[in-house]
CSV table of C-alpha atoms in Angstrom, one decimal:
chain,number,residue,atom,x,y,z
A,1,MET,CA,90.9,166.6,61.3
A,2,PRO,CA,93.7,164.6,63.0
A,3,SER,CA,92.3,165.9,66.3
A,4,LEU,CA,88.9,164.8,66.4
A,5,HIS,CA,90.1,161.3,64.9
A,6,SER,CA,91.9,160.7,67.7
A,7,LEU,CA,88.7,161.1,69.7
A,8,ILE,CA,86.6,159.6,68.3
A,9,ALA,CA,90.1,156.7,68.7
A,10,GLY,CA,89.8,157.0,72.4
A,11,LEU,CA,85.4,157.9,73.4
A,12,GLY,CA,85.7,153.6,71.3
A,13,ALA,CA,88.6,153.0,73.3
A,14,LEU,CA,87.0,153.4,76.6
A,15,GLY,CA,83.2,152.4,75.5
A,16,LEU,CA,85.5,148.4,74.9
A,17,LEU,CA,87.7,148.6,77.3
A,18,SER,CA,84.6,149.7,80.1
A,19,LEU,CA,82.0,146.8,77.9
A,20,PRO,CA,81.0,143.5,81.1
A,21,PHE,CA,83.5,140.0,81.0
A,22,HIS,CA,81.3,136.5,81.3
A,23,PRO,CA,80.7,136.5,85.0
A,24,HIS,CA,81.2,132.4,84.5
A,25,PRO,CA,82.7,130.4,81.6
A,26,SER,CA,80.6,130.3,78.5
A,27,GLY,CA,81.1,126.6,79.2
A,28,SER,CA,80.1,126.7,82.4
A,29,THR,CA,81.7,123.3,83.5
A,30,ASP,CA,85.3,124.9,82.4
A,31,ARG,CA,85.7,126.3,86.0
A,32,VAL,CA,84.7,123.0,87.9
A,33,THR,CA,86.6,120.4,86.2
A,34,PRO,CA,89.8,120.9,86.6
A,35,GLY,CA,88.8,119.7,90.7
A,36,VAL,CA,87.0,116.4,89.9
A,37,VAL,CA,88.9,113.6,90.4
A,38,ARG,CA,88.6,110.2,90.1
A,39,VAL,CA,88.4,107.5,93.5
A,40,GLU,CA,89.4,104.6,94.8
A,41,SER,CA,89.0,102.1,96.6
A,42,THR,CA,90.3,98.9,99.0
A,43,SER,CA,90.4,96.9,101.6
A,44,HIS,CA,93.2,95.5,102.6
A,45,VAL,CA,92.6,91.6,104.6
A,46,SER,CA,94.3,90.3,106.9
A,47,ILE,CA,93.0,87.6,108.5
A,48,THR,CA,94.0,84.1,110.7
A,49,LEU,CA,92.9,80.9,110.3
A,50,LEU,CA,93.1,78.8,113.6
A,51,ASP,CA,92.1,74.4,113.3
A,52,ASP,CA,92.9,72.5,116.5
A,53,ARG,CA,91.9,69.0,114.8
A,54,SER,CA,94.9,67.8,116.4
A,55,VAL,CA,97.7,70.9,117.3
A,56,ILE,CA,96.6,74.3,117.1
A,57,GLN,CA,97.5,75.4,113.6
A,58,GLN,CA,97.3,78.8,112.4
A,59,ALA,CA,96.8,79.5,108.4
A,60,VAL,CA,97.6,83.5,107.6
A,61,ARG,CA,96.9,84.9,104.4
A,62,GLU,CA,96.4,88.3,103.0
A,63,TYR,CA,94.3,89.9,100.4
A,64,ASP,CA,93.4,93.1,98.6
A,65,ILE,CA,89.7,93.8,97.0
A,66,ASP,CA,88.5,96.1,95.3
A,67,LEU,CA,85.7,97.5,96.9
A,68,ALA,CA,84.2,100.1,94.7
A,69,GLU,CA,85.2,103.3,92.4
A,70,GLY,CA,84.1,106.8,91.1
A,71,SER,CA,84.1,109.9,91.4
A,72,GLY,CA,84.3,113.4,93.2
A,73,PHE,CA,86.1,117.5,93.8
A,74,THR,CA,88.9,118.8,95.5
A,75,VAL,CA,87.6,121.2,98.1
A,76,THR,CA,91.2,122.3,99.3
A,77,PRO,CA,94.0,123.5,98.0
A,78,ASP,CA,95.3,120.6,100.4
A,79,GLY,CA,93.9,118.3,98.8
A,80,VAL,CA,90.4,117.1,101.4
A,81,VAL,CA,87.8,115.0,98.3
A,82,VAL,CA,84.8,115.0,98.7
A,83,THR,CA,82.6,111.9,96.8
A,84,ALA,CA,80.1,109.5,97.9
A,85,THR,CA,80.3,107.3,101.0
A,86,GLY,CA,79.3,104.1,99.3
A,87,VAL,CA,82.5,104.6,97.1
A,88,VAL,CA,84.6,104.4,100.1
A,89,GLN,CA,82.8,101.9,101.8
A,90,ALA,CA,81.3,98.6,100.3
A,91,SER,CA,78.4,97.5,100.8
A,92,ARG,CA,79.5,94.3,100.8
A,93,ASP,CA,81.3,92.4,103.5
A,94,PRO,CA,86.0,92.1,103.4
A,95,ARG,CA,85.4,89.3,105.5
A,96,ILE,CA,83.1,86.9,104.2
A,97,TYR,CA,85.3,87.3,101.1
A,98,ALA,CA,88.7,86.1,102.9
A,99,ALA,CA,86.3,83.8,104.8
A,100,ASN,CA,85.5,81.5,101.9
A,101,ARG,CA,89.0,82.4,99.9
A,102,ILE,CA,91.8,81.5,103.2
A,103,PHE,CA,89.1,77.8,103.9
A,104,SER,CA,89.6,77.1,100.4
A,105,GLU,CA,93.2,77.3,100.1
A,106,TYR,CA,93.9,75.9,103.1
A,107,PHE,CA,91.2,72.6,103.5
A,108,LYS,CA,91.6,72.8,99.4
A,109,VAL,CA,87.2,72.0,99.1
A,110,LYS,CA,85.3,74.1,96.5
A,111,VAL,CA,84.7,77.3,98.0
A,112,PRO,CA,83.4,80.1,96.2
A,113,ALA,CA,85.3,83.1,96.0
A,114,ASP,CA,82.9,85.9,96.7
A,115,PHE,CA,80.9,88.7,98.6
A,116,SER,CA,78.2,85.2,99.7
A,117,ARG,CA,78.0,82.6,103.2
A,118,HIS,CA,78.3,79.1,102.2
A,119,THR,CA,77.9,75.5,103.1
A,120,LEU,CA,79.4,72.6,102.7
A,121,ASP,CA,78.9,68.7,102.5
A,122,ASP,CA,80.9,67.5,105.1
A,123,PRO,CA,79.1,69.2,109.0
A,124,ASP,CA,83.3,69.4,111.1
A,125,LEU,CA,84.7,71.5,108.7
A,126,ASN,CA,80.7,73.1,107.7
A,127,ARG,CA,81.1,73.7,111.5
A,128,ARG,CA,84.1,75.4,111.3
A,129,LEU,CA,83.2,77.4,107.9
A,130,GLN,CA,80.6,78.4,109.8
A,131,ALA,CA,82.2,80.1,112.8
A,132,CYS,CA,85.2,81.7,110.0
A,133,TYR,CA,82.6,83.9,109.1
A,134,PRO,CA,82.7,87.6,111.0
A,135,PRO,CA,80.9,88.6,113.6
A,136,GLN,CA,84.4,87.5,115.6
A,137,GLY,CA,82.9,85.5,118.6
A,138,GLN,CA,85.0,83.6,121.0
A,139,ASN,CA,84.4,80.2,119.4
A,140,SER,CA,85.6,82.4,116.1
A,141,THR,CA,88.2,79.4,113.4
A,142,CYS,CA,88.6,83.1,112.4
A,143,ILE,CA,90.1,86.0,113.0
A,144,ALA,CA,90.2,89.1,110.7
A,145,THR,CA,91.2,92.8,110.4
A,146,VAL,CA,90.5,95.5,107.7
A,147,THR,CA,91.9,98.1,106.7
A,148,THR,CA,90.3,100.5,103.4
A,149,ASP,CA,93.1,101.9,101.8
A,150,VAL,CA,91.5,105.4,99.8
A,151,THR,CA,93.5,106.4,96.9
A,152,VAL,CA,92.2,110.2,94.4
A,153,PHE,CA,93.4,110.3,91.0
A,154,PRO,CA,93.5,114.0,90.3
A,155,TYR,CA,92.8,115.4,86.4
A,156,LEU,CA,96.8,116.4,85.2
A,157,ASP,CA,98.2,115.8,82.5
A,158,PRO,CA,100.8,114.1,82.6
A,159,PRO,CA,98.8,111.5,85.1
A,160,LEU,CA,100.0,110.4,88.4
A,161,PRO,CA,100.3,106.8,87.6
A,162,ASP,CA,99.7,105.5,91.4
A,163,GLY,CA,97.8,108.4,92.2
A,164,LEU,CA,97.5,109.9,95.3
A,165,PRO,CA,97.1,108.3,99.3
A,166,ALA,CA,94.5,109.9,101.0
A,167,GLN,CA,92.8,108.9,104.4
A,168,ILE,CA,88.6,108.9,105.0
A,169,LEU,CA,87.8,111.9,107.7
A,170,THR,CA,83.8,110.8,107.8
A,171,THR,CA,81.5,108.9,106.4
A,172,GLY,CA,77.4,109.2,106.2
A,173,ALA,CA,75.3,107.0,107.0
A,174,SER,CA,74.1,105.3,103.6
A,175,PRO,CA,76.4,105.3,101.0
A,176,ALA,CA,75.3,108.3,98.9
A,177,ALA,CA,75.7,110.4,102.1
A,178,PRO,CA,79.3,112.7,101.9
A,179,ALA,CA,82.3,110.5,102.6
A,180,VAL,CA,84.3,113.2,102.9
A,181,LEU,CA,89.2,112.2,102.3
A,182,LYS,CA,92.6,113.9,102.0
A,183,VAL,CA,95.0,113.2,100.4
A,184,THR,CA,98.3,112.4,102.7
A,185,LYS,CA,100.9,113.6,100.3
A,186,GLY,CA,100.7,115.7,97.5
A,187,GLY,CA,98.9,118.1,98.6
A,188,GLU,CA,101.7,119.9,100.7
A,189,LYS,CA,102.3,123.1,98.1
A,190,GLN,CA,98.6,124.1,98.1
A,191,THR,CA,98.5,124.3,94.6
A,192,LEU,CA,95.8,121.2,93.5
A,193,PRO,CA,92.7,122.3,91.5
A,194,THR,CA,89.7,123.4,93.3
A,195,VAL,CA,86.1,123.6,92.8
A,196,PRO,CA,84.0,126.0,93.3
A,197,VAL,CA,80.9,125.3,96.1
A,198,GLY,CA,78.1,126.6,95.8
A,199,VAL,CA,75.7,127.3,99.0
A,200,SER,CA,72.2,125.7,98.3
A,201,LEU,CA,69.9,124.3,94.9
A,202,GLY,CA,68.1,127.1,94.2
A,203,PRO,CA,64.3,126.1,94.1
A,204,SER,CA,64.8,128.1,90.0
A,205,VAL,CA,67.7,125.3,89.3
A,206,VAL,CA,66.5,123.0,85.9
A,207,ALA,CA,69.6,121.6,84.5
A,208,LEU,CA,72.7,120.2,86.1
A,209,ASP,CA,75.9,119.1,84.5
A,210,VAL,CA,77.3,116.1,85.8
A,211,ILE,CA,80.5,115.8,86.0
A,212,SER,CA,82.7,112.6,86.1
A,213,PHE,CA,85.3,109.9,84.8
A,214,ALA,CA,84.7,106.7,83.2
A,215,GLY,CA,88.9,105.7,84.4
A,216,ARG,CA,91.9,107.3,85.8
A,217,PRO,CA,92.4,110.5,84.2
A,218,SER,CA,94.8,111.5,82.2
A,219,ALA,CA,94.6,113.2,78.9
A,220,LYS,CA,93.6,110.4,76.2
A,221,GLN,CA,91.2,109.9,79.4
A,222,PRO,CA,89.2,113.3,80.2
A,223,ALA,CA,86.7,114.0,82.2
A,224,LYS,CA,83.0,113.3,80.9
A,225,ALA,CA,80.4,115.9,81.2
A,226,ASP,CA,76.2,114.9,80.7
A,227,THR,CA,73.6,117.7,81.4
A,228,ALA,CA,70.5,116.3,83.6
A,229,HIS,CA,67.6,118.2,84.5
A,230,LEU,CA,65.0,118.6,86.7
A,231,ASP,CA,61.8,117.9,87.4
A,232,PRO,CA,59.9,119.9,88.9
A,233,PRO,CA,62.9,122.7,89.0
A,234,GLY,CA,64.8,122.9,92.6
A,235,THR,CA,64.2,119.3,93.6
A,236,ARG,CA,65.9,116.4,93.7
A,237,THR,CA,64.2,114.3,90.7
A,238,PHE,CA,65.3,113.5,87.4
A,239,LYS,CA,63.4,114.0,84.4
A,240,GLN,CA,62.0,110.6,83.0
A,241,GLU,CA,64.3,111.4,80.1
A,242,ASP,CA,67.5,111.9,81.5
A,243,ARG,CA,67.2,109.3,84.1
A,244,ASP,CA,68.4,106.2,81.8
A,245,LYS,CA,71.3,107.3,80.5
A,246,LEU,CA,72.4,108.3,84.8
A,247,ALA,CA,71.7,106.0,86.0
A,248,LYS,CA,75.1,103.9,82.8
A,249,LEU,CA,76.9,106.7,83.4
A,250,LEU,CA,76.9,105.4,87.5
A,251,LYS,CA,77.4,102.3,86.1
A,252,ASN,CA,80.2,103.7,84.2
A,253,GLY,CA,81.9,105.5,87.6
A,254,ALA,CA,80.5,109.0,88.5
A,255,THR,CA,79.1,107.9,91.6
A,256,GLY,CA,80.0,111.1,94.0
A,257,GLY,CA,80.2,113.0,90.2
A,258,ALA,CA,80.0,116.9,90.6
A,259,LEU,CA,76.2,117.7,90.3
A,260,ILE,CA,77.3,121.1,88.5
A,261,ASP,CA,74.3,124.5,88.8
A,262,ASP,CA,74.2,125.5,85.0
A,263,GLU,CA,73.4,129.1,85.5
A,264,LYS,CA,76.4,130.0,88.3
A,265,SER,CA,79.2,126.8,87.3
A,266,GLU,CA,79.3,125.7,90.8
A,267,VAL,CA,78.8,122.5,93.0
A,268,VAL,CA,75.4,122.1,94.4
A,269,GLY,CA,75.5,117.8,94.7
A,270,LEU,CA,76.4,115.3,94.6
A,271,LEU,CA,74.9,111.7,92.1
A,272,ALA,CA,74.9,109.3,93.5
A,273,GLY,CA,72.8,105.6,93.9
A,274,ASP,CA,74.3,102.4,92.6
A,275,SER,CA,72.7,99.0,91.7
A,276,GLY,CA,72.0,98.6,94.9
A,277,THR,CA,70.5,102.1,95.6
A,278,PRO,CA,68.2,103.8,93.6
A,279,LEU,CA,69.6,107.2,92.0
A,280,THR,CA,69.9,110.3,93.4
A,281,ILE,CA,71.3,113.8,94.6
A,282,THR,CA,72.6,115.0,97.3
A,283,PRO,CA,72.4,118.2,98.3
A,284,VAL,CA,75.0,121.4,98.7
A,285,ASP,CA,73.9,121.6,102.0
A,286,GLU,CA,74.5,118.1,103.0
A,287,ILE,CA,78.4,118.7,102.2
A,288,ARG,CA,78.8,121.3,104.1
A,289,THR,CA,77.2,119.7,106.5
A,290,SER,CA,79.4,116.7,105.7
A,291,LEU,CA,83.1,119.7,106.5
A,292,VAL,CA,82.1,121.0,109.1
A,293,ALA,CA,81.6,117.6,111.3
A,294,ALA,CA,85.0,116.2,110.0
A,295,GLY,CA,86.0,120.4,110.2
A,296,VAL,CA,87.2,121.8,106.8
A,297,THR,CA,86.1,124.8,105.2
A,298,PRO,CA,86.0,124.7,101.4
A,299,ARG,CA,88.4,126.9,100.0
A,300,ARG,CA,90.3,127.4,96.2
A,301,GLY,CA,93.9,128.2,95.7
A,302,PRO,CA,95.8,130.8,93.9
A,303,VAL,CA,95.9,128.7,91.2
A,304,ASP,CA,92.6,128.6,90.5
A,305,VAL,CA,92.3,132.7,90.8
A,306,VAL,CA,94.5,133.4,87.8
A,307,TYR,CA,92.5,130.3,85.4
A,308,GLU,CA,89.3,132.0,86.0
A,309,SER,CA,91.0,134.2,85.4
A,310,ALA,CA,92.5,133.3,82.0
A,311,LEU,CA,89.0,131.6,81.9
A,312,ALA,CA,87.0,135.2,81.1
A,313,SER,CA,89.7,136.2,78.4
A,314,TYR,CA,89.5,132.4,76.8
A,315,HIS,CA,85.9,132.5,76.3
A,316,ASN,CA,85.5,135.9,75.7
A,317,LYS,CA,87.3,134.6,72.4
A,318,LEU,CA,90.2,136.8,73.4
A,319,TYR,CA,93.3,134.7,73.1
A,320,ALA,CA,96.0,136.7,72.6
A,321,GLU,CA,95.0,137.7,76.6
A,322,ALA,CA,95.0,135.1,77.2
A,323,VAL,CA,98.0,133.5,76.5
A,324,PRO,CA,100.3,135.0,78.9
A,325,VAL,CA,97.6,133.9,81.9
A,326,LEU,CA,97.2,130.7,80.6
A,327,LEU,CA,101.1,130.6,81.1
A,328,GLN,CA,101.1,131.6,85.4
A,329,VAL,CA,98.3,129.9,85.7
A,330,LEU,CA,101.0,126.9,84.5
A,331,ASN,CA,103.8,128.8,86.2
A,332,LEU,CA,102.0,127.8,89.2
A,333,ARG,CA,101.0,124.1,88.0
A,334,PRO,CA,102.9,122.5,85.2
A,335,ASP,CA,99.5,119.7,85.2
A,336,GLN,CA,96.4,120.8,85.4
A,337,ALA,CA,95.2,119.7,82.2
A,338,VAL,CA,92.8,121.8,81.4
A,339,ALA,CA,94.7,125.1,81.5
A,340,LEU,CA,96.8,123.4,79.5
A,341,ASP,CA,94.6,122.9,76.4
A,342,HIS,CA,93.0,125.2,76.4
A,343,LEU,CA,96.4,127.3,75.9
A,344,LYS,CA,97.2,125.2,72.7
A,345,VAL,CA,93.7,126.6,71.5
A,346,ALA,CA,94.9,130.2,72.5
A,347,ARG,CA,97.9,129.5,70.9
A,348,ALA,CA,95.9,128.2,67.5
A,349,LYS,CA,94.0,131.0,67.3
A,350,THR,CA,95.8,133.9,68.0
A,351,GLY,CA,96.0,136.9,65.8
A,352,THR,CA,93.1,134.5,63.2
A,353,ALA,CA,89.6,136.0,61.8
A,354,GLU,CA,88.4,134.1,65.4
A,355,ASP,CA,90.1,135.9,68.4
A,356,ALA,CA,87.8,139.2,68.6
A,357,GLY,CA,90.6,141.2,69.9
A,358,ALA,CA,92.3,140.8,66.5
A,359,ARG,CA,89.6,142.1,65.3
A,360,ALA,CA,89.0,144.7,67.6
A,361,THR,CA,92.6,146.0,67.1
A,362,ALA,CA,91.5,146.1,63.5
A,363,SER,CA,88.8,148.9,63.7
A,364,PRO,CA,90.0,152.5,64.7
A,365,VAL,CA,87.2,152.2,66.9
A,366,ALA,CA,88.8,149.8,69.3
A,367,VAL,CA,91.8,150.2,68.9
A,368,ALA,CA,93.0,149.9,73.4
A,369,LYS,CA,91.1,147.3,73.3
A,370,LYS,CA,93.5,144.9,72.1
A,371,SER,CA,95.8,146.0,76.0
A,372,SER,CA,94.6,145.4,79.2
A,373,ALA,CA,96.8,148.8,79.5
A,374,ILE,CA,95.6,151.8,78.9
A,375,SER,CA,96.9,153.0,76.0
A,376,PRO,CA,98.7,155.9,74.9
A,377,LEU,CA,96.2,157.1,72.0
A,378,LEU,CA,93.2,156.7,74.9
A,379,TRP,CA,95.5,159.8,76.1
A,380,LEU,CA,95.7,161.1,73.0
A,381,GLY,CA,92.2,161.6,72.4
A,382,GLY,CA,90.7,162.5,76.2
A,383,GLY,CA,94.0,165.6,75.5
A,384,ALA,CA,92.1,166.0,71.8
A,385,ALA,CA,88.1,167.1,73.4
A,386,VAL,CA,90.6,169.3,76.4
A,387,VAL,CA,92.1,170.9,73.3
A,388,ILE,CA,88.9,171.3,72.0
A,389,VAL,CA,86.8,172.9,74.3
A,390,ILE,CA,89.1,175.3,75.5
A,391,ALA,CA,89.7,176.2,71.5
A,392,ALA,CA,85.5,176.5,71.6
A,393,GLY,CA,86.0,178.9,74.2
A,394,ALA,CA,88.2,180.8,72.4
A,395,VAL,CA,85.9,181.2,70.3
A,396,LEU,CA,82.3,182.1,72.2
A,397,ALA,CA,85.6,184.9,74.0
A,398,LEU,CA,86.5,186.6,71.0
A,399,ALA,CA,82.7,186.9,69.9
A,400,ARG,CA,82.2,188.6,72.5
A,401,ARG,CA,84.5,190.6,72.4
A,402,ARG,CA,83.9,191.7,69.6
A,403,ARG,CA,80.9,192.6,69.6
A,404,ARG,CA,81.8,195.3,72.8
A,405,ARG,CA,84.4,196.2,69.8
A,406,SER,CA,81.6,197.1,67.4
A,407,GLY,CA,79.8,199.1,70.5
A,408,VAL,CA,82.9,200.9,70.9
A,409,GLU,CA,83.3,202.4,67.8
A,410,GLY,CA,80.1,202.8,67.3
A,411,GLY,CA,79.3,205.8,70.1
A,412,SER,CA,76.0,205.4,71.1
A,413,ALA,CA,73.3,202.4,71.1
A,414,ALA,CA,71.1,204.8,68.5
A,415,GLU,CA,74.1,204.3,65.7
A,416,HIS,CA,73.1,200.4,66.1
A,417,ALA,CA,69.6,200.2,65.7
A,418,HIS,CA,69.4,199.6,61.8
A,419,ASP,CA,73.2,197.5,61.5
A,420,PRO,CA,71.2,193.8,59.8
A,421,ALA,CA,71.6,191.1,63.0
A,422,PRO,CA,73.3,188.1,63.4
A,423,ASP,CA,73.3,185.5,61.2
A,424,GLY,CA,70.5,183.3,63.1
A,425,VAL,CA,68.4,185.9,65.3
A,426,ALA,CA,65.3,187.6,64.1
A,427,SER,CA,65.4,191.2,62.5
A,428,GLY,CA,65.6,194.3,64.1
A,429,PRO,CA,67.4,196.0,65.9
A,430,ALA,CA,70.9,195.6,67.3
A,431,VAL,CA,71.5,196.8,71.0
A,432,PRO,CA,74.7,196.8,72.5
A,433,SER,CA,75.6,193.3,74.7
A,434,TRP,CA,74.7,192.8,77.9
A,435,PRO,CA,76.4,194.4,81.0
A,436,PRO,CA,75.5,197.8,78.8
A,437,ALA,CA,79.1,198.6,76.9
A,438,ALA,CA,82.3,201.4,78.0
A,439,THR,CA,80.1,203.4,75.3
A,440,GLN,CA,76.7,203.2,76.7
A,441,VAL,CA,75.6,205.9,78.7
A,442,PHE,CA,72.6,207.1,81.4
A,443,GLU,CA,71.7,211.4,80.4
A,444,ALA,CA,73.8,212.1,83.0
A,445,ALA,CA,76.7,214.7,83.0
A,446,PRO,CA,79.4,213.3,81.1
A,447,TYR,CA,82.1,210.6,82.7
A,448,GLU,CA,85.6,211.4,81.6
A,449,ALA,CA,86.8,207.6,82.6
A,450,PRO,CA,90.7,207.2,82.7
A,451,ALA,CA,92.1,205.0,79.6
A,452,SER,CA,91.7,201.5,79.4
A,453,PRO,CA,93.5,198.8,77.4
A,454,GLU,CA,90.1,198.2,75.1
A,455,ARG,CA,90.3,201.5,74.7
A,456,ASP,CA,94.7,201.4,73.4
A,457,VAL,CA,93.5,199.1,71.2
A,458,THR,CA,90.8,201.1,69.5
A,459,ARG,CA,92.6,204.1,68.5
A,460,GLU,CA,95.5,201.2,67.0
A,461,ALA,CA,92.9,199.9,65.1
A,462,GLY,CA,91.9,203.3,63.9
A,463,ALA,CA,88.7,204.5,64.7
A,464,ALA,CA,87.2,208.1,64.9
A,465,ALA,CA,87.6,208.7,68.5
A,466,PRO,CA,88.3,207.1,71.3
A,467,ALA,CA,84.8,206.2,73.8
A,468,ALA,CA,84.4,207.7,77.4
A,469,ALA,CA,84.3,204.8,79.2
A,470,ALA,CA,81.3,203.9,80.8
A,471,PRO,CA,80.0,205.8,84.1
A,472,PRO,CA,79.1,204.0,87.5
A,473,ALA,CA,76.0,201.7,87.7
A,474,PRO,CA,72.7,204.8,88.0
A,475,ASP,CA,69.9,204.1,90.4
A,476,PRO,CA,67.6,202.3,88.4
A,477,SER,CA,64.6,204.7,89.3
A,478,PRO,CA,63.9,206.3,86.3
A,479,PRO,CA,64.1,210.4,86.9
A,480,ARG,CA,60.4,212.5,86.9
A,481,GLY,CA,59.8,213.0,83.5
A,482,GLN,CA,61.4,210.7,81.9
A,483,ALA,CA,61.1,207.5,80.1
A,484,GLN,CA,61.2,204.2,82.1
A,485,LEU,CA,63.8,201.6,80.2
A,486,LYS,CA,63.0,198.3,79.1
A,487,PHE,CA,65.0,195.4,78.9
A,488,CYS,CA,64.5,192.1,77.1
A,489,THR,CA,61.7,189.4,79.5
A,490,GLN,CA,64.1,186.8,76.9
A,491,CYS,CA,68.3,187.4,77.7
A,492,GLY,CA,67.4,191.0,79.8
A,493,MET,CA,69.6,193.4,77.3
A,494,ARG,CA,68.3,196.5,77.7
A,495,LEU,CA,66.3,197.9,75.0
A,496,GLY,CA,65.9,201.4,73.0
A,497,PRO,CA,62.8,204.1,72.7
A,498,GLY,CA,60.8,202.1,70.0
A,499,HIS,CA,62.9,198.8,69.6
A,500,ARG,CA,59.9,195.8,68.8
A,501,PHE,CA,63.0,193.2,68.8
A,502,CYS,CA,65.3,192.6,71.2
A,503,GLY,CA,68.9,192.9,69.0
A,504,PHE,CA,70.5,190.4,70.8
A,505,CYS,CA,68.2,187.7,70.8
A,506,GLY,CA,65.2,188.8,68.5
A,507,HIS,CA,62.5,188.5,71.0
A,508,PRO,CA,59.3,190.0,70.2
A,509,ALA,CA,59.9,193.6,72.9
A,510,ASP,CA,57.5,194.2,75.7
A,511,PRO,CA,54.7,196.6,73.8
A,512,ARG,CA,53.8,197.5,78.3
């Protein structure tokens, strides 16, 4: 029947709408990948060489020296970035490199352009060269100033060719310690993608995902995700079979890369280490301490909120539902690289066999799944359920009224003693329903009651004679010399003399 089908469809829609989405995407790195960045640092050295052999002369040179490159992640939508100190603070002194360069160029001698201190055979030139090296003193022949330039390259499509300039807010005492940066241009609209930052590296953490860039990020150079395992869980030690893999990643720019709890999809640390320092994990506790020292509180932006909403549909394979939400992400940030990639996939799979929303639409039990709002079919199903309940109540009321009417037509309870029992009820003498019907008269003086609508209906139906109205409820204690009234111990119906079974429920009468 149509009403039953509508009810089933509506209940099915309610069940589907109540299904929980994944608490986080099945690809745990998807929450973090948009906020991962590449960090490049250079040292700008301005050096002046003093030559006092005859007339004092000054030779001025400026050199740009690549310090380091690595990865990092954005923790606020206005561009606060966390990386390892070794990425922005060179372990080698750029002033030594500049001293070697300027001395070789000015005095025309062979001095390697590197970060090592050298000596010359000429005693006078060697004295001047040694005085050119830092630290600077009163007898120094060179005066050098160093400025560190940091550039952040977010994961955007199309990529920013020159990146975003950044300043250093804080650094740590070791290359593995967190360094906090702030972009000085490009974060004014507060739409830069960020990462979710965890609270601690819990004792149950086993698998960590490492996100890094081997080069400047672009569609052709996407973020690289690798998985490593802790042994034992919750520590800062990787399994032996994963260490060689991570060492290669560090050589290719993974220093400062985000470490993601594979279960919670949160950043719980950063990867650090290079050729001069061992592989290590900097936990999120130290990261948060550095952020507090820099006066920064990690937070997500509006782009991240809409993006994670899109991921819920995307990773549940509801591609048709994911498309408009991904478009909203790109409306806020048109170059969000991961959203662009997911949008292409969602559009290609919308309506196909891989689209869970399309499969649900094909099933009559889950018609309402396709729409995020409550479907009209759900309202129809609920209405049908109400109609069914009302109809059932009407049937029960009609049956009860017919039983009362049969009592009116039959006269006394004795005349119904041999009536057949209703279906499903044990056979036995029938008695009127409880409470007593209008035709039941206790052994007292007859009482003539005014006509009632029920009695009028009886006349119209062709009843032999109208029944008398019910008298007032008598005293439950029977008169002297009269048998005591009996009632069914199961349903409370009154039993007539000699009744062995209740005529209403079929329960055996109490023999007492």
